CSV table of C-alpha atoms in Angstrom, one decimal:
chain,number,residue,atom,x,y,z
A,115,SER,CA,429.6,51.8,304.4
A,116,PRO,CA,432.1,50.1,302.1
A,117,ASP,CA,435.5,51.9,301.7
A,118,ASP,CA,438.3,50.1,299.7
A,119,ASP,CA,439.6,47.4,302.1
A,120,ALA,CA,437.1,48.0,304.9
A,121,LEU,CA,433.6,48.8,306.2
A,122,VAL,CA,433.5,52.2,307.8
A,123,ILE,CA,431.2,52.6,310.8
A,124,GLY,CA,428.7,55.4,310.2
A,125,ARG,CA,426.5,55.0,313.2
A,126,ILE,CA,426.7,53.4,316.7
A,127,LEU,CA,423.4,52.4,318.3
A,128,PRO,CA,423.1,52.8,322.0
A,129,GLY,CA,422.9,49.5,323.9
A,130,GLY,CA,424.5,47.6,321.0
A,131,GLY,CA,427.7,45.5,321.2
A,132,ALA,CA,429.7,48.0,319.2
A,133,ALA,CA,428.9,50.7,321.8
A,134,GLU,CA,429.8,48.3,324.6
A,135,VAL,CA,433.3,47.7,323.2
A,136,GLY,CA,433.9,51.3,322.4
A,137,LEU,CA,433.7,51.3,318.6
A,138,ALA,CA,433.2,54.8,317.2
A,139,VAL,CA,431.9,56.5,314.0
A,140,GLY,CA,434.8,56.5,311.5
A,141,ASP,CA,436.4,53.3,312.8
A,142,ALA,CA,436.9,50.7,310.0
A,143,VAL,CA,436.2,47.0,310.1
A,144,LEU,CA,439.0,45.3,308.3
A,145,ALA,CA,438.1,41.6,308.9
A,146,VAL,CA,435.3,39.6,310.4
A,147,GLU,CA,436.2,36.3,312.1
A,148,GLY,CA,439.6,36.5,310.4
A,149,LEU,CA,438.2,37.0,306.9
A,150,PRO,CA,439.1,40.2,305.1
A,151,ALA,CA,436.1,42.6,304.7
A,152,SER,CA,437.3,43.3,301.1
A,153,ALA,CA,437.0,39.6,300.2
A,154,LEU,CA,433.6,39.3,301.9
A,155,GLY,CA,432.0,42.4,300.4
A,156,PHE,CA,429.5,44.6,302.2
A,157,ALA,CA,426.7,42.0,302.3
A,158,GLY,CA,428.9,39.1,303.2
A,159,ALA,CA,430.6,41.1,306.0
A,160,ILE,CA,427.2,42.2,307.5
A,161,GLU,CA,425.9,38.6,307.3
A,162,LEU,CA,428.9,37.4,309.3
A,163,ILE,CA,428.6,40.2,311.8
A,164,ARG,CA,425.0,39.5,312.6
A,165,GLY,CA,424.3,36.3,314.5
A,166,PRO,CA,422.6,34.8,317.5
A,167,VAL,CA,422.0,37.2,320.4
A,168,GLY,CA,424.4,36.4,323.3
A,169,THR,CA,427.3,35.2,321.0
A,170,THR,CA,430.3,37.3,320.0
A,171,VAL,CA,431.9,38.2,316.7
A,172,ARG,CA,435.6,38.9,316.3
A,173,LEU,CA,436.4,42.1,314.3
A,174,ARG,CA,439.7,43.4,313.2
A,175,VAL,CA,439.3,47.2,313.5
A,176,ARG,CA,441.4,50.2,312.3
A,177,ARG,CA,440.7,53.2,314.6
A,178,VAL,CA,440.4,56.7,313.2
A,179,ASP,CA,444.0,57.3,314.5
A,180,GLY,CA,445.3,54.4,312.5
A,181,THR,CA,445.8,51.9,315.2
A,182,GLU,CA,444.6,48.3,314.6
A,183,LEU,CA,443.2,45.9,317.1
A,184,ASP,CA,441.0,42.8,317.4
A,185,LEU,CA,437.8,43.1,319.3
A,186,ASP,CA,435.2,40.5,320.4
A,187,VAL,CA,431.9,42.3,320.0
A,188,PRO,CA,428.9,40.9,321.8
A,189,ARG,CA,425.8,40.5,319.6
A,190,ARG,CA,422.8,42.2,321.1
A,191,GLN,CA,419.2,42.7,320.2
A,192,ILE,CA,418.8,46.4,319.5
A,193,ARG,CA,416.0,48.5,318.2
A,194,SER,CA,417.0,51.4,316.0
């Protein structure tokens, strides 16, 4: 969900790339492929995060504890 300068993760699907790299509910996506989430907007950020299965997307993430890191998240086909 959108939250000021970031997109806050509200759910992690088992078997998805986010689960694989250890993203957690409450973590915030600050940037997608180097572009600020605040500039992309919700729809723009989601569009960049999605992509061909087997590729990766680089996310700048702020953990719940405030630490920030860059993660290469594999894109997976998941069924919710």
